[in-house]
PDB file of C-alpha atoms in Angstrom:
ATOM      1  CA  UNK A   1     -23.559  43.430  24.741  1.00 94.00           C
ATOM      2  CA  UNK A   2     -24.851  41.879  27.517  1.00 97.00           C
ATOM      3  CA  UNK A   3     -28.000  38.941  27.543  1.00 97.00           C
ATOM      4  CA  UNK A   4     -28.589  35.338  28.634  1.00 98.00           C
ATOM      5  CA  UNK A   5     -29.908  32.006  26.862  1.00 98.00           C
ATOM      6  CA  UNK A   6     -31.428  28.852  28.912  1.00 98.00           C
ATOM      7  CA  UNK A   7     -32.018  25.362  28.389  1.00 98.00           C
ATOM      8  CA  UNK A   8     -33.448  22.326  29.685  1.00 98.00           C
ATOM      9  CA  UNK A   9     -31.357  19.027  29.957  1.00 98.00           C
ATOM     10  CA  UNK A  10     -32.729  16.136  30.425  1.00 97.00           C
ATOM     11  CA  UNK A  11     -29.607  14.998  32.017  1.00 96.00           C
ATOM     12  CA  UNK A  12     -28.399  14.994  35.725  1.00 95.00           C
ATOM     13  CA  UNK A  13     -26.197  17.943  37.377  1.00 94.00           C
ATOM     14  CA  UNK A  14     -22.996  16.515  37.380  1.00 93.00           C
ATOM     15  CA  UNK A  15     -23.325  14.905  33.701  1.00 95.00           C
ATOM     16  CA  UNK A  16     -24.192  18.317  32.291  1.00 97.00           C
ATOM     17  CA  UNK A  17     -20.987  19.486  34.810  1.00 95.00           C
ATOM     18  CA  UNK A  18     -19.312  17.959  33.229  1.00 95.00           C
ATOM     19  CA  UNK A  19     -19.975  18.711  29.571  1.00 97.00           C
ATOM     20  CA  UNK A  20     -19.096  22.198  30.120  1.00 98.00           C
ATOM     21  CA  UNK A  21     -16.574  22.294  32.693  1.00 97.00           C
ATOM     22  CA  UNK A  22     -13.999  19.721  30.399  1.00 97.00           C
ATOM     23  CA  UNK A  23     -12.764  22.016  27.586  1.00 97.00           C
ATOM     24  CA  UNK A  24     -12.277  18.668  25.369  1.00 97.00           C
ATOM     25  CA  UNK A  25     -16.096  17.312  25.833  1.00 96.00           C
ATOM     26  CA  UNK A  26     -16.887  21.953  25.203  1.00 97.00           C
ATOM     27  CA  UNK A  27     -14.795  20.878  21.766  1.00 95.00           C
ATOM     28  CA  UNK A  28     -17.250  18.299  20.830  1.00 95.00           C
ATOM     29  CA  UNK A  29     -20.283  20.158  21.518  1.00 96.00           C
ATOM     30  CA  UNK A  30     -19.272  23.484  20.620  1.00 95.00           C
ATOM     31  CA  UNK A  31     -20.850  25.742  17.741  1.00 94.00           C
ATOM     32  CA  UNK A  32     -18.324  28.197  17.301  1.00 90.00           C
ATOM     33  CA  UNK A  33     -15.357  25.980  15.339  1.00 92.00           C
ATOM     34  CA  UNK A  34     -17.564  25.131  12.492  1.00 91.00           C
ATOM     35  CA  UNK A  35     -19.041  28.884  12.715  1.00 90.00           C
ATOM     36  CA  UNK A  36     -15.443  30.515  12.898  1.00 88.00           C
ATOM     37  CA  UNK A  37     -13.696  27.955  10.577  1.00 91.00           C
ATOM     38  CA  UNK A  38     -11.170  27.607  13.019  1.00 93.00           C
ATOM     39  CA  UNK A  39      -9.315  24.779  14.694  1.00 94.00           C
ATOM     40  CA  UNK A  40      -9.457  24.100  18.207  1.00 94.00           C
ATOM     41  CA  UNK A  41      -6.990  22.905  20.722  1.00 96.00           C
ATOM     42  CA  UNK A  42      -6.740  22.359  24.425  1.00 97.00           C
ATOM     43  CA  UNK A  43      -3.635  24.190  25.835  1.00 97.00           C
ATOM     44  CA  UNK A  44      -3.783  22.383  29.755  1.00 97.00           C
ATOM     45  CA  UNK A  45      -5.533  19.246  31.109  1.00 98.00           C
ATOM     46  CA  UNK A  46      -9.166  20.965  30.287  1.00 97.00           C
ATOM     47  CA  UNK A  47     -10.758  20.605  33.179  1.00 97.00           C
ATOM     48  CA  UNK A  48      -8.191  23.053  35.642  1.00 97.00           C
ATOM     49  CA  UNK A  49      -8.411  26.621  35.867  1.00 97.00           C
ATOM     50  CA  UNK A  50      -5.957  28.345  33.727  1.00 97.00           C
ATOM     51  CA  UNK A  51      -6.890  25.437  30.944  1.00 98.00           C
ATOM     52  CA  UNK A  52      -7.251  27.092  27.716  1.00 98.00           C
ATOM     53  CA  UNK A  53      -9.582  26.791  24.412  1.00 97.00           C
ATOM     54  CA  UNK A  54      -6.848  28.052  21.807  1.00 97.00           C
ATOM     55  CA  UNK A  55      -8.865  28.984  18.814  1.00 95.00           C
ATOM     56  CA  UNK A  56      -6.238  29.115  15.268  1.00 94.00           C
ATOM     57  CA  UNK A  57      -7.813  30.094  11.593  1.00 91.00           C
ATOM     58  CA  UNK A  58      -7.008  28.341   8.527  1.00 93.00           C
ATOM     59  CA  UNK A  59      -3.723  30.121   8.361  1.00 94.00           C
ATOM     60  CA  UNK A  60      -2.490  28.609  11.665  1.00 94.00           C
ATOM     61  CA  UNK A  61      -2.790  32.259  13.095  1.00 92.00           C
ATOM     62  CA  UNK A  62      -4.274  32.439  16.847  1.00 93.00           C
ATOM     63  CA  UNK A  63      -7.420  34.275  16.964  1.00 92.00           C
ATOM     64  CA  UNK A  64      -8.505  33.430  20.382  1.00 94.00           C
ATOM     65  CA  UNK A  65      -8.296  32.079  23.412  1.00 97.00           C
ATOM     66  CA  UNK A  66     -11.046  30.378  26.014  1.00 97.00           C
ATOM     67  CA  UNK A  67      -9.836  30.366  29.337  1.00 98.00           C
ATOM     68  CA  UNK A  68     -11.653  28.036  32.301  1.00 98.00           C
ATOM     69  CA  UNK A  69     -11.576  30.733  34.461  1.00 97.00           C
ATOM     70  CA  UNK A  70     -13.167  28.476  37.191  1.00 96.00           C
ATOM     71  CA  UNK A  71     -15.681  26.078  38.421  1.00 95.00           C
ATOM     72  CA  UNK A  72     -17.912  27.064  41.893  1.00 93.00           C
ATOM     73  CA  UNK A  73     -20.409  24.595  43.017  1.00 87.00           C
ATOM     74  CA  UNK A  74     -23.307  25.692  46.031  1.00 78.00           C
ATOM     75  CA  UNK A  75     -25.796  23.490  47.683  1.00 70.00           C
ATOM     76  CA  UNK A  76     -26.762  19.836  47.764  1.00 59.00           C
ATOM     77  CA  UNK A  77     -29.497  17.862  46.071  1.00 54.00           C
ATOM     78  CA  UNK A  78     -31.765  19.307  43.987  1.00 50.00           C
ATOM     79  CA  UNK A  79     -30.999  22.624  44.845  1.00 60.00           C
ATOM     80  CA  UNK A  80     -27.652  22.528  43.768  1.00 83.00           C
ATOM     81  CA  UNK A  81     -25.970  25.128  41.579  1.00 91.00           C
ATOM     82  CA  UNK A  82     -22.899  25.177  39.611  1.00 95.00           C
ATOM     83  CA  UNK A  83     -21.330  28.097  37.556  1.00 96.00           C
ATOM     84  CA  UNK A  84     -18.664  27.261  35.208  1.00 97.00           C
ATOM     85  CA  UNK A  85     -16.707  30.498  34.244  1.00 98.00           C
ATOM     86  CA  UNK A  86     -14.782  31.063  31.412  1.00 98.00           C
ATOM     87  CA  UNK A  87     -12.627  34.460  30.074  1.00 98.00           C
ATOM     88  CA  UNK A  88     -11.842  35.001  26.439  1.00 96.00           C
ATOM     89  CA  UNK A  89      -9.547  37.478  24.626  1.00 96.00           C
ATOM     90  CA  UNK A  90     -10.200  37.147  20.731  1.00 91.00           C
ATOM     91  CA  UNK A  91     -10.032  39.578  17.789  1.00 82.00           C
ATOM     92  CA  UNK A  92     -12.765  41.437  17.479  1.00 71.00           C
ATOM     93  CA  UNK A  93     -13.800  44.901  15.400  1.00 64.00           C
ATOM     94  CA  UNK A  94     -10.685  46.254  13.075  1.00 72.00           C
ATOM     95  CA  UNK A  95      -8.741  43.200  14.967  1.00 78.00           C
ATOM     96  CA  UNK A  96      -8.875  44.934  18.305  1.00 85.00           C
ATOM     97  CA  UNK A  97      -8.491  42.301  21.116  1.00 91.00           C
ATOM     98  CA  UNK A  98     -12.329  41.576  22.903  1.00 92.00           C
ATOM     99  CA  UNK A  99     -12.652  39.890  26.268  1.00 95.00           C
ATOM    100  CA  UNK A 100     -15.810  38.506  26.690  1.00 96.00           C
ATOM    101  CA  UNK A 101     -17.001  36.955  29.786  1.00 97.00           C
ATOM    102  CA  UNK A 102     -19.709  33.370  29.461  1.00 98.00           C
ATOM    103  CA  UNK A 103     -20.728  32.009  32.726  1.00 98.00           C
ATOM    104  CA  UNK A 104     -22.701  29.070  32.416  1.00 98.00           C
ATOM    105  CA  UNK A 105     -25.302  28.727  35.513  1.00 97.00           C
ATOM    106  CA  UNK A 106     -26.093  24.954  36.004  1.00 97.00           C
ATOM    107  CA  UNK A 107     -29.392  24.620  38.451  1.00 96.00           C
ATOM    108  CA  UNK A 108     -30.753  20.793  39.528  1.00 93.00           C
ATOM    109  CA  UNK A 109     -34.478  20.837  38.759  1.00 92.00           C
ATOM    110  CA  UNK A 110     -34.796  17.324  39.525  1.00 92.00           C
ATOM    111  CA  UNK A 111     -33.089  14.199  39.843  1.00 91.00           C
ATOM    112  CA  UNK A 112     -32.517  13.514  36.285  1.00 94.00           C
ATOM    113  CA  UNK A 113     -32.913  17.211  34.737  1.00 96.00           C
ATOM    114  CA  UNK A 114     -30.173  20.679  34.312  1.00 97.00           C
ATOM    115  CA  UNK A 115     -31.308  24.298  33.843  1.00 97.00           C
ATOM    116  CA  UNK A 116     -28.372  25.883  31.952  1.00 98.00           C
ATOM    117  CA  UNK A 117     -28.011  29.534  31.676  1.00 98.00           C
ATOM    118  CA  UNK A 118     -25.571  31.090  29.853  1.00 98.00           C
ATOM    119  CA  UNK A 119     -24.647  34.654  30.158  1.00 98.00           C
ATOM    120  CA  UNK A 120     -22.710  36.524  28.195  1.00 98.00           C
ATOM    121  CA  UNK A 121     -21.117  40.439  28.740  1.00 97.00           C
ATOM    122  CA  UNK A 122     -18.646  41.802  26.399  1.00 94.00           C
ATOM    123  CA  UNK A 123     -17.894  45.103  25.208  1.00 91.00           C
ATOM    124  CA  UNK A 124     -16.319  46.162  21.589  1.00 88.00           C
ATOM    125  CA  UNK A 125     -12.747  47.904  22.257  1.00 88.00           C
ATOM    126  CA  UNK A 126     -13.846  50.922  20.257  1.00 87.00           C
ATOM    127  CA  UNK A 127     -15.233  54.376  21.200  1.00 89.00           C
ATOM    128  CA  UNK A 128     -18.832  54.530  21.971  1.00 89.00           C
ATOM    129  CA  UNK A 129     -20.675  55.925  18.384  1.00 90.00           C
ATOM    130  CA  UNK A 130     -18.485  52.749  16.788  1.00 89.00           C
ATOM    131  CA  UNK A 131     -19.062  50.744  19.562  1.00 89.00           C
ATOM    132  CA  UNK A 132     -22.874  50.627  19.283  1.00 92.00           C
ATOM    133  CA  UNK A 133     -22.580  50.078  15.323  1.00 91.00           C
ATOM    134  CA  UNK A 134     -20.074  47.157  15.819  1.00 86.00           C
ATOM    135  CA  UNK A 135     -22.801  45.618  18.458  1.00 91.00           C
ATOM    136  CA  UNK A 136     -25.885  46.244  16.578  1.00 92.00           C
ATOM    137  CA  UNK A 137     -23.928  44.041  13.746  1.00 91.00           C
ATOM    138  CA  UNK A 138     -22.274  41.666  15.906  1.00 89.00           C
ATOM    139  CA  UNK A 139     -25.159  40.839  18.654  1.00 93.00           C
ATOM    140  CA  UNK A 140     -27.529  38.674  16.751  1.00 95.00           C
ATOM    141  CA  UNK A 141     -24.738  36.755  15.338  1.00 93.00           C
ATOM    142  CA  UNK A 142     -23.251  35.819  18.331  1.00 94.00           C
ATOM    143  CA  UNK A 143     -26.504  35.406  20.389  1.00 96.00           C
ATOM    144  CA  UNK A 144     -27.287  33.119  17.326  1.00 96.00           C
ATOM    145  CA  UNK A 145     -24.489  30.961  18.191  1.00 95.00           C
ATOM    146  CA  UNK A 146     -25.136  31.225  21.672  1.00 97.00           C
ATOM    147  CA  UNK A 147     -28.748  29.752  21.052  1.00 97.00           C
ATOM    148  CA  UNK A 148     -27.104  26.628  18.524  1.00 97.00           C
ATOM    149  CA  UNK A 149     -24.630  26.138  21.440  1.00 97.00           C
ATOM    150  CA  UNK A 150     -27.142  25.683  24.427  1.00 97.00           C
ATOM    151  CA  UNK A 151     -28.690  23.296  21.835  1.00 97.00           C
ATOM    152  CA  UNK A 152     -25.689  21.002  20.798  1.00 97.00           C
ATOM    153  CA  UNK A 153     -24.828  20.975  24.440  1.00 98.00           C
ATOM    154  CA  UNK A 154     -28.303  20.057  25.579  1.00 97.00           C
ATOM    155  CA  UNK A 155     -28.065  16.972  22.321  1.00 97.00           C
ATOM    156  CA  UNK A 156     -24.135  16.223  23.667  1.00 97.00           C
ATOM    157  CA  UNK A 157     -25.238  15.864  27.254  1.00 96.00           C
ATOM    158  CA  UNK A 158     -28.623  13.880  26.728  1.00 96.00           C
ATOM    159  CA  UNK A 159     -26.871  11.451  24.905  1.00 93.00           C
ATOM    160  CA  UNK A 160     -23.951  11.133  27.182  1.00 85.00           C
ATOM    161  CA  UNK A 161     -26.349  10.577  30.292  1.00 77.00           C
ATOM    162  CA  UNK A 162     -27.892   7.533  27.713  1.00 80.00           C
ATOM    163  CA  UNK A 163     -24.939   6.264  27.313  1.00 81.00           C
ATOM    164  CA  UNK A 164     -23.950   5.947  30.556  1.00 78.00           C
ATOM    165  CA  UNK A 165     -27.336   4.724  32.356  1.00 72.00           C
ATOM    166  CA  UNK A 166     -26.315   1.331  29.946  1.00 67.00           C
TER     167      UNK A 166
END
């Protein structure tokens, strides 16, 4: 499964940085606890590499992890661009282990507004006739939450940037 979402923030670069690149501000933006019904904690300060999402269900079993794989910044002004990578390793299919790679692509348009792109890769751990079944099912979920992310983080950021200009 492979695709990528966008948005428009109407926030500056380094607001909307930060908002993605601080696993505890990801934890109050973030679709996929409510989605999952899991509980979330931040295993590291959040913001270094190595700094893990740790994603536990009701049962206080770990399902998953979200690591902050790293944060590379290019450019200066409006041309700036910042990708915030992160790594995960969750149960997928049959409770095989995925490892999904989202890369969020930050891109200055302007002074006061973020292009986000988020783009996502991962591959089912199963052979390829149940591999295509598993993604056929799984894709518009995910993509789904993908979409209600982008939008929660566009709402998170917006605000934030309010909040601050005061």
């Amino acid at each position: 499964m492979q695709w990528t979402e966008t948005v428009v923030v109407q926030a500056p670069l380094e607001r909307v940085r930060r908002a993605v690149a601080d696993e505890h501000e990801v934890m109050r933006w973030s679709a996929w606890p409510q989605a999952t019904g899991c509980t979330c904690a931040v295993d590291g300060d959040g913001t270094s590499p190595g700094s893990e999402i740790v994603f536990t269900d009701p049962r206080g079993r770990e399902q998953g992890r979200q690591r902050l794989q790293g944060v590379t910044e290019a450019g200066a002004g409006h041309g700036e661009e910042v990708v915030v990578a992160y790594r995960l390793s969750n149960r997928g299919p049959g409770g095989r282990t995925m490892h999904p790679e989202v890369d969020f692509r930050l891109g200055a348009t302007g002074p006061t507004t973020t292009q986000v792109a988020l783009d996502f890769r991962a591959t089912p751990p199963l052979p390829p006739p149940l591999r295509q079944l598993a993604e056929r099912v799984m894709a518009p979920r995910v993509r789904a939450l993908h979409v209600k992310d982008l939008e929660q983080l566009k709402a998170h950021a917006e605000t934030a940037a309010v909040e601050e200009e005061r």
